[in-house]
CSV table of C-alpha atoms in Angstrom, one decimal:
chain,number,residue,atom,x,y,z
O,56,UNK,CA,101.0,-151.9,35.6
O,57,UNK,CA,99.3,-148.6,34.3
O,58,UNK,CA,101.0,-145.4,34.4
O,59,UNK,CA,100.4,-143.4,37.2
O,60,UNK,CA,98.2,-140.8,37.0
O,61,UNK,CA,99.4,-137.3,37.5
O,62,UNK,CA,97.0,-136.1,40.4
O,63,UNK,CA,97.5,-139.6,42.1
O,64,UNK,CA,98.2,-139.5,45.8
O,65,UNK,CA,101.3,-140.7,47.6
O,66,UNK,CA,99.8,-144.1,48.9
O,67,UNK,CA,98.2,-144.6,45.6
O,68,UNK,CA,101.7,-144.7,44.0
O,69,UNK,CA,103.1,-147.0,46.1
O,70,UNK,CA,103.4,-150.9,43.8
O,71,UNK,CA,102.2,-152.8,46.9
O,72,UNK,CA,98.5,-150.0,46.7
O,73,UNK,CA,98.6,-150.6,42.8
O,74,UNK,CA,98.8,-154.5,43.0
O,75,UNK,CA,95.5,-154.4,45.6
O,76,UNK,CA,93.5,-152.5,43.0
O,77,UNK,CA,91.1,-154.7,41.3
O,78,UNK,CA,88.8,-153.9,38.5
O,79,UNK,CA,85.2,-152.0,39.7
O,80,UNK,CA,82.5,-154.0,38.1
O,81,UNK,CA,78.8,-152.7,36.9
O,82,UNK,CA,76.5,-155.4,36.8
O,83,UNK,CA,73.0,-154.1,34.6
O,84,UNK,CA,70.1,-156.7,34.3
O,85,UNK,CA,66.5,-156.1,32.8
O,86,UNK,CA,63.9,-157.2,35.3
O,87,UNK,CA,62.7,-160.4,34.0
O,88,UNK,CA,66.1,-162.1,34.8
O,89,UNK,CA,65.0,-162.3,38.2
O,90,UNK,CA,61.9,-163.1,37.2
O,91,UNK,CA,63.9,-166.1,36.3
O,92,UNK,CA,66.1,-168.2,37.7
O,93,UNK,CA,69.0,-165.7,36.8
O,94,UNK,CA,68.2,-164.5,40.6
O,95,UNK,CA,70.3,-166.8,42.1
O,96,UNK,CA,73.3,-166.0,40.0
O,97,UNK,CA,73.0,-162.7,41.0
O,98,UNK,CA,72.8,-162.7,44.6
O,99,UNK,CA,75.9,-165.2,44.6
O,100,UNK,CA,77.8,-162.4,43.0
O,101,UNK,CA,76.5,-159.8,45.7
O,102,UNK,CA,76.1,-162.1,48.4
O,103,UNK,CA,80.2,-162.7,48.0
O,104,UNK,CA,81.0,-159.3,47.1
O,105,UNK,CA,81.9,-160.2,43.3
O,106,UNK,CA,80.5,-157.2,41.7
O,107,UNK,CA,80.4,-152.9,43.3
O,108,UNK,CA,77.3,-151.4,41.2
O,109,UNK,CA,74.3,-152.9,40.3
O,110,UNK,CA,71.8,-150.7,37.9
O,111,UNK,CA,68.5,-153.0,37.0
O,112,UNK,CA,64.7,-151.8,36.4
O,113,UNK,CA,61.5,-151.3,38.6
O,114,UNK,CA,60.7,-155.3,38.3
O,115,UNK,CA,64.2,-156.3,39.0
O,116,UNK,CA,63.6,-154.4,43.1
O,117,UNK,CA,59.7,-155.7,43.1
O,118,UNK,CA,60.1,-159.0,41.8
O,119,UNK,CA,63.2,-159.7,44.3
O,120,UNK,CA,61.1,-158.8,47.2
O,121,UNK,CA,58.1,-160.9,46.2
O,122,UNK,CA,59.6,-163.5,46.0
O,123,UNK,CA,60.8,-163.4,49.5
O,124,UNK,CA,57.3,-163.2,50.2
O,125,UNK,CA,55.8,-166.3,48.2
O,126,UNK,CA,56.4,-168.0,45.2
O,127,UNK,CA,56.3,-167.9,41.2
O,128,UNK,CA,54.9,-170.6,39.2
O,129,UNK,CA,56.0,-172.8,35.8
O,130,UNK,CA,53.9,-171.8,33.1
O,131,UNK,CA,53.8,-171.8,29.4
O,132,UNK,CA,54.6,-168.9,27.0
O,133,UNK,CA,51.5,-170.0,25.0
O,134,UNK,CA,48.9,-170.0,27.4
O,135,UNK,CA,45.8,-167.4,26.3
O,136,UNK,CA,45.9,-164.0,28.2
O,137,UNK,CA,42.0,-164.0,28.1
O,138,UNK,CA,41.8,-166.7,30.4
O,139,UNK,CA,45.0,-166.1,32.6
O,140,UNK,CA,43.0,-162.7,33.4
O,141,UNK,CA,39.7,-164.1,34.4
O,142,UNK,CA,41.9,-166.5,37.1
O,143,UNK,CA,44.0,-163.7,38.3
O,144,UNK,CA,47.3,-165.1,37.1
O,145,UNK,CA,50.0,-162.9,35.1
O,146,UNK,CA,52.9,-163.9,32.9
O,147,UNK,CA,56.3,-163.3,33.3
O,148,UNK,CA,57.0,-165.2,29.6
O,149,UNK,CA,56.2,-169.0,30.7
O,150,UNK,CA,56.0,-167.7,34.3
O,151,UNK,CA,52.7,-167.1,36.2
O,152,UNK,CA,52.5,-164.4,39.1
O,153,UNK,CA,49.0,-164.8,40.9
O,154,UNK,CA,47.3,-161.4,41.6
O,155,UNK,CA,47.9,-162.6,45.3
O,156,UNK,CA,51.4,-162.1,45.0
O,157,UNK,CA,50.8,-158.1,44.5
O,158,UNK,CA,48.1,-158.0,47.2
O,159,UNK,CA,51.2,-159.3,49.7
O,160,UNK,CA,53.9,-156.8,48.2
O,161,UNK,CA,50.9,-154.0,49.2
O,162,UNK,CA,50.5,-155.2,52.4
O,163,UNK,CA,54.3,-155.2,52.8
O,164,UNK,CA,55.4,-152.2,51.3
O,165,UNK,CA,52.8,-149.2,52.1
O,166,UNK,CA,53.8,-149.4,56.0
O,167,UNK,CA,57.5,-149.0,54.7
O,168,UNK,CA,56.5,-146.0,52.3
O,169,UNK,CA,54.4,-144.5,55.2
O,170,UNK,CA,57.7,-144.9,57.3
O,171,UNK,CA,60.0,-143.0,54.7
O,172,UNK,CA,57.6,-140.0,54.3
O,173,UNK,CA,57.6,-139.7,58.3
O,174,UNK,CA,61.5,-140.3,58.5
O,175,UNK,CA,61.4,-137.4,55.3
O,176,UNK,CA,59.1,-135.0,57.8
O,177,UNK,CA,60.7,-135.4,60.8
O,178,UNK,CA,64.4,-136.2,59.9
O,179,UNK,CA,64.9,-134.5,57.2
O,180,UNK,CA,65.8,-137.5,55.0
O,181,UNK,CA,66.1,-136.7,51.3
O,182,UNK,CA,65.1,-140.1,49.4
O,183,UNK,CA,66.6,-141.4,46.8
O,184,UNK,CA,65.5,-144.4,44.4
O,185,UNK,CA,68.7,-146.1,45.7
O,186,UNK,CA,68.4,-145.1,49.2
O,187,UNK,CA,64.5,-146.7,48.7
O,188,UNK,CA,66.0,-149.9,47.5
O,189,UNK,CA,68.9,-150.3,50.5
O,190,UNK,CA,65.7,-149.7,52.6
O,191,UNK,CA,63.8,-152.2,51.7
O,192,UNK,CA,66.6,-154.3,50.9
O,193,UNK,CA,67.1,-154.2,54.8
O,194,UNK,CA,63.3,-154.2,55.5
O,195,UNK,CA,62.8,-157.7,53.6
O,196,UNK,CA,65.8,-159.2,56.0
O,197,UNK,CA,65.6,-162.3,54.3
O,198,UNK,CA,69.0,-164.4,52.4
O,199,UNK,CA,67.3,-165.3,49.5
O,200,UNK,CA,67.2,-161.7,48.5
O,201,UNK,CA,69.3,-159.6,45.8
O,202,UNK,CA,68.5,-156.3,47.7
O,203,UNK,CA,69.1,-157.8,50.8
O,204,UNK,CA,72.6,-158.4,50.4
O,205,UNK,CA,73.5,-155.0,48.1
O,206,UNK,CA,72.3,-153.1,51.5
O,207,UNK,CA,74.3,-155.4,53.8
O,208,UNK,CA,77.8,-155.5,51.7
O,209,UNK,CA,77.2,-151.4,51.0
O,210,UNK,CA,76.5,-152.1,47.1
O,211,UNK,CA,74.2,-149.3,45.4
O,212,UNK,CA,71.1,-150.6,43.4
O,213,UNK,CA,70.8,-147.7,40.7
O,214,UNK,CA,67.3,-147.4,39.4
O,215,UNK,CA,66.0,-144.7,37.3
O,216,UNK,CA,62.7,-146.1,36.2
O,217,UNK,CA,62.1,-147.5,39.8
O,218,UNK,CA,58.4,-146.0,39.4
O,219,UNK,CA,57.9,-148.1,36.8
O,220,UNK,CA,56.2,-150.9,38.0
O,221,UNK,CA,54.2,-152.7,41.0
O,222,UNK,CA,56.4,-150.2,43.5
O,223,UNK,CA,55.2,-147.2,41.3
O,224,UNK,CA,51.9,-148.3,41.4
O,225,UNK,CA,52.1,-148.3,45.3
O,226,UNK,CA,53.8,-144.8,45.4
O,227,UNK,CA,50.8,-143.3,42.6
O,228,UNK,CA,47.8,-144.3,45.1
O,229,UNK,CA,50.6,-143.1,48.2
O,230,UNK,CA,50.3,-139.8,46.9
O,231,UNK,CA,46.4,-139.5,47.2
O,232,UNK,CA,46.0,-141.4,50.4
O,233,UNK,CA,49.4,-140.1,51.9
O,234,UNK,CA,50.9,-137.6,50.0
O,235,UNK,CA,54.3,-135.7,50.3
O,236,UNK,CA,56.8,-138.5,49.5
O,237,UNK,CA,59.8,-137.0,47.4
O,238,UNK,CA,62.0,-140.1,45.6
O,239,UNK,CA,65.0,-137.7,44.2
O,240,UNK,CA,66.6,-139.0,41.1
O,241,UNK,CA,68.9,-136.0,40.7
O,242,UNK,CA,71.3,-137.1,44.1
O,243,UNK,CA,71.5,-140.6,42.1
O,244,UNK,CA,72.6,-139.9,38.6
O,245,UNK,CA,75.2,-137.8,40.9
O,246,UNK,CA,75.9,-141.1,42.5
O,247,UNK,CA,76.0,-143.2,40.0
O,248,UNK,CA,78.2,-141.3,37.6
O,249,UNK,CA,80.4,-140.4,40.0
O,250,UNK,CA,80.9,-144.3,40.7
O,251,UNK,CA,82.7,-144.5,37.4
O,252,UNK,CA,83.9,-140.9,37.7
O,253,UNK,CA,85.4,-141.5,40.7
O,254,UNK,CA,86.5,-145.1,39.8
O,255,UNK,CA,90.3,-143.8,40.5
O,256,UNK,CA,93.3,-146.2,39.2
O,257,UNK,CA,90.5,-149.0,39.4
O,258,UNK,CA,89.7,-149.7,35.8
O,259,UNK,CA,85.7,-150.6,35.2
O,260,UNK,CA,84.2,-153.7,33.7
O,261,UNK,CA,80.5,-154.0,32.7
O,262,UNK,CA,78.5,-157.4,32.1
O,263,UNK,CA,75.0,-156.6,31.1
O,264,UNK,CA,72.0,-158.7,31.0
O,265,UNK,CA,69.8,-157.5,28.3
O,266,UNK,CA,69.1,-153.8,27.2
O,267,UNK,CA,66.9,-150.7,27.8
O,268,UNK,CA,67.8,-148.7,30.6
O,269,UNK,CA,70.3,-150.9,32.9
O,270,UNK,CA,72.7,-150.8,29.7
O,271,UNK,CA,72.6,-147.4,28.8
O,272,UNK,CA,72.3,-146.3,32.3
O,273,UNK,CA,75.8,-148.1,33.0
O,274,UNK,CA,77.4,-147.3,29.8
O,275,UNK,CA,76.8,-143.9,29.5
O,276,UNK,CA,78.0,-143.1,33.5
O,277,UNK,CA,81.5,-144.7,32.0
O,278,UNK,CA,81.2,-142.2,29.7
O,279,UNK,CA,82.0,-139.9,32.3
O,280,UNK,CA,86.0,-141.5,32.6
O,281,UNK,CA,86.1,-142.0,28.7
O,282,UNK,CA,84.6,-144.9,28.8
O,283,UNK,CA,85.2,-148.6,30.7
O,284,UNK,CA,87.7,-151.0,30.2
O,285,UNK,CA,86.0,-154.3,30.1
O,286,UNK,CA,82.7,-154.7,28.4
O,287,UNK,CA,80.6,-157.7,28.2
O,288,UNK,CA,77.1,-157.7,26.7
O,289,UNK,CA,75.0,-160.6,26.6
O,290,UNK,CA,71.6,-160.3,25.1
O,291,UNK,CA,69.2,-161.5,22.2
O,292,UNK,CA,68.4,-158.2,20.3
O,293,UNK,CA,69.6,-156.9,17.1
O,294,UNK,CA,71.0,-152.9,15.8
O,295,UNK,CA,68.6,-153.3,12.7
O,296,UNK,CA,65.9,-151.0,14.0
O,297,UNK,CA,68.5,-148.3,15.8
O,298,UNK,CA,67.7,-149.4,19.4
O,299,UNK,CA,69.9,-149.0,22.1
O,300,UNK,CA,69.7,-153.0,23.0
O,301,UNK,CA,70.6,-154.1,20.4
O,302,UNK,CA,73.4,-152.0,19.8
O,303,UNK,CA,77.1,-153.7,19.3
O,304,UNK,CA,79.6,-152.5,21.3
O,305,UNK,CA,81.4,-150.7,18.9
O,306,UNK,CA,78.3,-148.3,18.8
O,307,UNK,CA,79.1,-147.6,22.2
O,308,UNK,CA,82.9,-147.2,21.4
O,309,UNK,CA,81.6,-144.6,18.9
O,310,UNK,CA,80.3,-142.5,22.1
O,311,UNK,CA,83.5,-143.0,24.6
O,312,UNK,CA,81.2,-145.1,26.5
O,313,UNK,CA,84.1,-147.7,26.2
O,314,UNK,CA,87.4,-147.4,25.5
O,315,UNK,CA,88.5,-147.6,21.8
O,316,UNK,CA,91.7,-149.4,23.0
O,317,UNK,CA,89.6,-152.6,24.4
O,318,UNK,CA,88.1,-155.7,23.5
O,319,UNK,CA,84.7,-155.8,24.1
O,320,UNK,CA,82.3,-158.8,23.7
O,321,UNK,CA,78.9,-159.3,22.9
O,322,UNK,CA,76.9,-162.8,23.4
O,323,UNK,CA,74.0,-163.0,21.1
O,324,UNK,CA,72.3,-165.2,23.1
O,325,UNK,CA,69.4,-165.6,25.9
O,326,UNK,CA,70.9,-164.4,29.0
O,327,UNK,CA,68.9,-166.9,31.3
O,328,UNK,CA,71.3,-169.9,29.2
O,329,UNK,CA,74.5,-167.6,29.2
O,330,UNK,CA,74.7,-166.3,32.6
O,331,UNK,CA,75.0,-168.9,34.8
O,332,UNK,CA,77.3,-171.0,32.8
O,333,UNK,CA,79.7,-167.8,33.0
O,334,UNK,CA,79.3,-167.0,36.5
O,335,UNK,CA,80.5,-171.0,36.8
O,336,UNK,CA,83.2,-170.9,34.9
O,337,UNK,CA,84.5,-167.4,36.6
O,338,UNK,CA,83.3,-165.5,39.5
O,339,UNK,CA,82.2,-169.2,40.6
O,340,UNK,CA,85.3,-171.1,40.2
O,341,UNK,CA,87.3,-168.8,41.8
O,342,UNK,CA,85.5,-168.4,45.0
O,343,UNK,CA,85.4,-172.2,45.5
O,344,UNK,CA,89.2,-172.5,44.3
């Protein structure tokens, strides 16, 4: 076991408390992995309570919900922009999205927004980007549905850039047409640092999907406890042009974003392969075992 720590309470020192503490987990994905068929993976995790924090871009929250509401189709990565444009199809890589799609997520959403502006007026609600997502995580009701089950098992979906997308498009022509709406991102990087912060004798593990902000945004909240324990990376990019997604773990190391005493991993290779063969072979295996 690890030593005790010196401001630990009475029932946390107790060897039967330490034995029940398991690892807290970050799980960061970019938002074309559920785009993909990397959705799946991910809700089983939620779903079955695998995994505490969840950071992911504007696309990953849209793109979950969408889908609830009607489907994606096979493409090809090749096909010409030009023409995809005059049909009102848009591609996700070798994915197509029909302009439909977003007309639905409108029709959907605004109500909702409308709803959070009046529950802001009247109730004095302060909004926050993760508060927005457990809302419409609950709104959507529906099993096939990342958000969905984060709201029902109390996990937080962190997103910073949550504006950043379709859902930011709906909040821009909100605030002419019904204006006042505050999202507050300042109550969330609380929240979110303090879930590593206040991670306790739980040590953290973080598996990110890709770069950009879900990897930062996770690695540099463990920064806050001197960085996490467990680290596993999996993603295609490379540290030759300085970028944060590419960057190896030891780079992070470098920053106390994880601990110089661990033995972090990074998987060059496309997450939408990787990720469901390790989910398998872990999280997978042992719930059916």
């Amino acid at each position: 076991m690890e030593p005790v720590a010196e401001d630990a309470t009475e029932e946390e020192r107790k060897p039967s408390f330490r034995e029940s503490v398991k690892c807290k987990i970050f799980l960061g994905f970019t938002s074309n992995l559920i785009s993909s068929g990397v959705r799946e993976s991910i809700r089983f995790l939620v779903e079955h309570r695998m995994v505490d924090v969840l950071v992911t871009t504007a696309g990953g929250i849209e793109e979950d919900l969408i889908k609830c509401l009607c489907p994606t189709y096979m493409g090809d990565f090749a096909l010409p922009g030009a023409q995809l444009r005059s049909k009102g199809l848009n591609r996700i890589g070798n994915l197509l999205v029909p302009n439909e799609n977003y007309c639905k997520f409108e029709d959907w959403v605004v109500p909702i927004l409308d709803q959070l502006l009046v529950e802001q007026t009247q109730q004095g609600i302060v909004w926050t980007p993760s508060k927005v997502i457990a809302r419409l995580g609950r709104e959507i009701n529906h099993p096939s549905s990342v958000c969905y089950w984060a709201q029902k098992n109390g996990i937080p979906i962190y997103c910073p850039a949550l504006t950043d997308g379709s859902l930011g498009d709906m909040i821009y022509f909100q605030s002419f047409r019904n204006p006042g709406l505050v999202i507050d991102i300042v109550q969330d990087i609380r929240g979110m640092n303090n879930e590593a912060v206040r991670a306790g004798l739980r040590k953290t593990g973080i598996i990110v999907l890709g770069g950009g902000v879900p990897k930062h945004h996770i690695c540099n909240a463990n920064m806050m406890r001197n960085g996490a324990d467990f680290s596993v990376f999996i993603n295609t990019a490379q540290e030759f042009d300085g970028s944060d997604s590419g960057a190896r773990p030891d780079e992070a190391i470098s920053w106390g974003k994880i601990r110089g005493d661990s033995d972090p991993v990074k998987v060059h290779c496309d997450a939408t392969i990787a990720f469901p063969l390790l989910v398998a072979e872990t999280f997978a295996k042992r719930f059916h075992n």
